[in-house]
Amino acid sequence: MIGLDTNVVVRHLVHDDPNQSKAATRAFAGLTPGEPGLLTTVVLIETYWVLTRGYKLAVADVVSALGALCGFG
């Protein structure tokens, strides 16, 4: 199991830094049923906070994106 931290999740969703975003997207692309990713509650809450407060993204968009990452969207 691969633990994904807030920075990786934010870079994967926002794509604001070409190199870091590419690396984050590769990390997500490498996840498989045999080698799944782990998004902890803390990471989800931190990501929500960073995206809504730091990046000023709409709450509905952030909830939708996080839901999709968790397999609910």
GROMACS .gro file of C-alpha atoms in nm:
model
   73
    1MET     CA    1   0.000   0.000   0.000
    2ILE     CA    2   0.129   0.344  -0.095
    3GLY     CA    3   0.046   0.634   0.136
    4LEU     CA    4  -0.032   0.949  -0.060
    5ASP     CA    5   0.031   1.278   0.116
    6THR     CA    6  -0.144   1.611   0.077
    7ASN     CA    7   0.121   1.759  -0.152
    8VAL     CA    8   0.088   1.472  -0.397
    9VAL     CA    9  -0.292   1.494  -0.402
   10VAL     CA   10  -0.292   1.873  -0.447
   11ARG     CA   11  -0.036   1.862  -0.729
   12HIS     CA   12  -0.231   1.585  -0.902
   13LEU     CA   13  -0.554   1.787  -0.888
   14VAL     CA   14  -0.428   2.141  -0.949
   15HIS     CA   15  -0.143   2.095  -1.199
   16ASP     CA   16   0.020   2.423  -1.093
   17ASP     CA   17   0.380   2.301  -1.114
   18PRO     CA   18   0.463   2.102  -1.430
   19ASN     CA   19   0.734   1.882  -1.278
   20GLN     CA   20   0.563   1.811  -0.946
   21SER     CA   21   0.225   1.763  -1.111
   22LYS     CA   22   0.370   1.515  -1.357
   23ALA     CA   23   0.531   1.317  -1.074
   24ALA     CA   24   0.208   1.321  -0.872
   25THR     CA   25   0.002   1.202  -1.167
   26ARG     CA   26   0.254   0.921  -1.226
   27ALA     CA   27   0.213   0.818  -0.862
   28PHE     CA   28  -0.164   0.792  -0.907
   29ALA     CA   29  -0.128   0.614  -1.243
   30GLY     CA   30   0.095   0.352  -1.079
   31LEU     CA   31  -0.171   0.245  -0.829
   32THR     CA   32  -0.323  -0.098  -0.885
   33PRO     CA   33  -0.550  -0.336  -0.695
   34GLY     CA   34  -0.236  -0.520  -0.586
   35GLU     CA   35  -0.058  -0.196  -0.491
   36PRO     CA   36  -0.338   0.040  -0.383
   37GLY     CA   37  -0.306   0.394  -0.257
   38LEU     CA   38  -0.399   0.512   0.089
   39LEU     CA   39  -0.567   0.850   0.143
   40THR     CA   40  -0.598   0.910   0.515
   41THR     CA   41  -0.867   1.124   0.670
   42VAL     CA   42  -0.602   1.382   0.758
   43VAL     CA   43  -0.484   1.401   0.395
   44LEU     CA   44  -0.841   1.442   0.270
   45ILE     CA   45  -0.914   1.720   0.521
   46GLU     CA   46  -0.584   1.899   0.452
   47THR     CA   47  -0.642   1.874   0.077
   48TYR     CA   48  -0.993   2.014   0.116
   49TRP     CA   49  -0.861   2.305   0.323
   50VAL     CA   50  -0.572   2.384   0.084
   51LEU     CA   51  -0.795   2.375  -0.223
   52THR     CA   52  -1.083   2.578  -0.078
   53ARG     CA   53  -0.884   2.827   0.129
   54GLY     CA   54  -0.547   2.846  -0.045
   55TYR     CA   55  -0.652   2.801  -0.406
   56LYS     CA   56  -1.002   2.946  -0.353
   57LEU     CA   57  -1.168   2.663  -0.546
   58ALA     CA   58  -1.542   2.609  -0.515
   59VAL     CA   59  -1.646   2.369  -0.239
   60ALA     CA   60  -1.862   2.164  -0.479
   61ASP     CA   61  -1.569   2.120  -0.720
   62VAL     CA   62  -1.334   2.011  -0.442
   63VAL     CA   63  -1.586   1.767  -0.296
   64SER     CA   64  -1.645   1.623  -0.642
   65ALA     CA   65  -1.272   1.582  -0.711
   66LEU     CA   66  -1.204   1.421  -0.374
   67GLY     CA   67  -1.504   1.193  -0.417
   68ALA     CA   68  -1.372   1.081  -0.754
   69LEU     CA   69  -1.030   1.005  -0.601
   70CYS     CA   70  -1.200   0.793  -0.336
   71GLY     CA   71  -1.403   0.607  -0.597
   72PHE     CA   72  -1.735   0.778  -0.524
   73GLY     CA   73  -1.764   0.988  -0.837
   0.00000   0.00000   0.00000
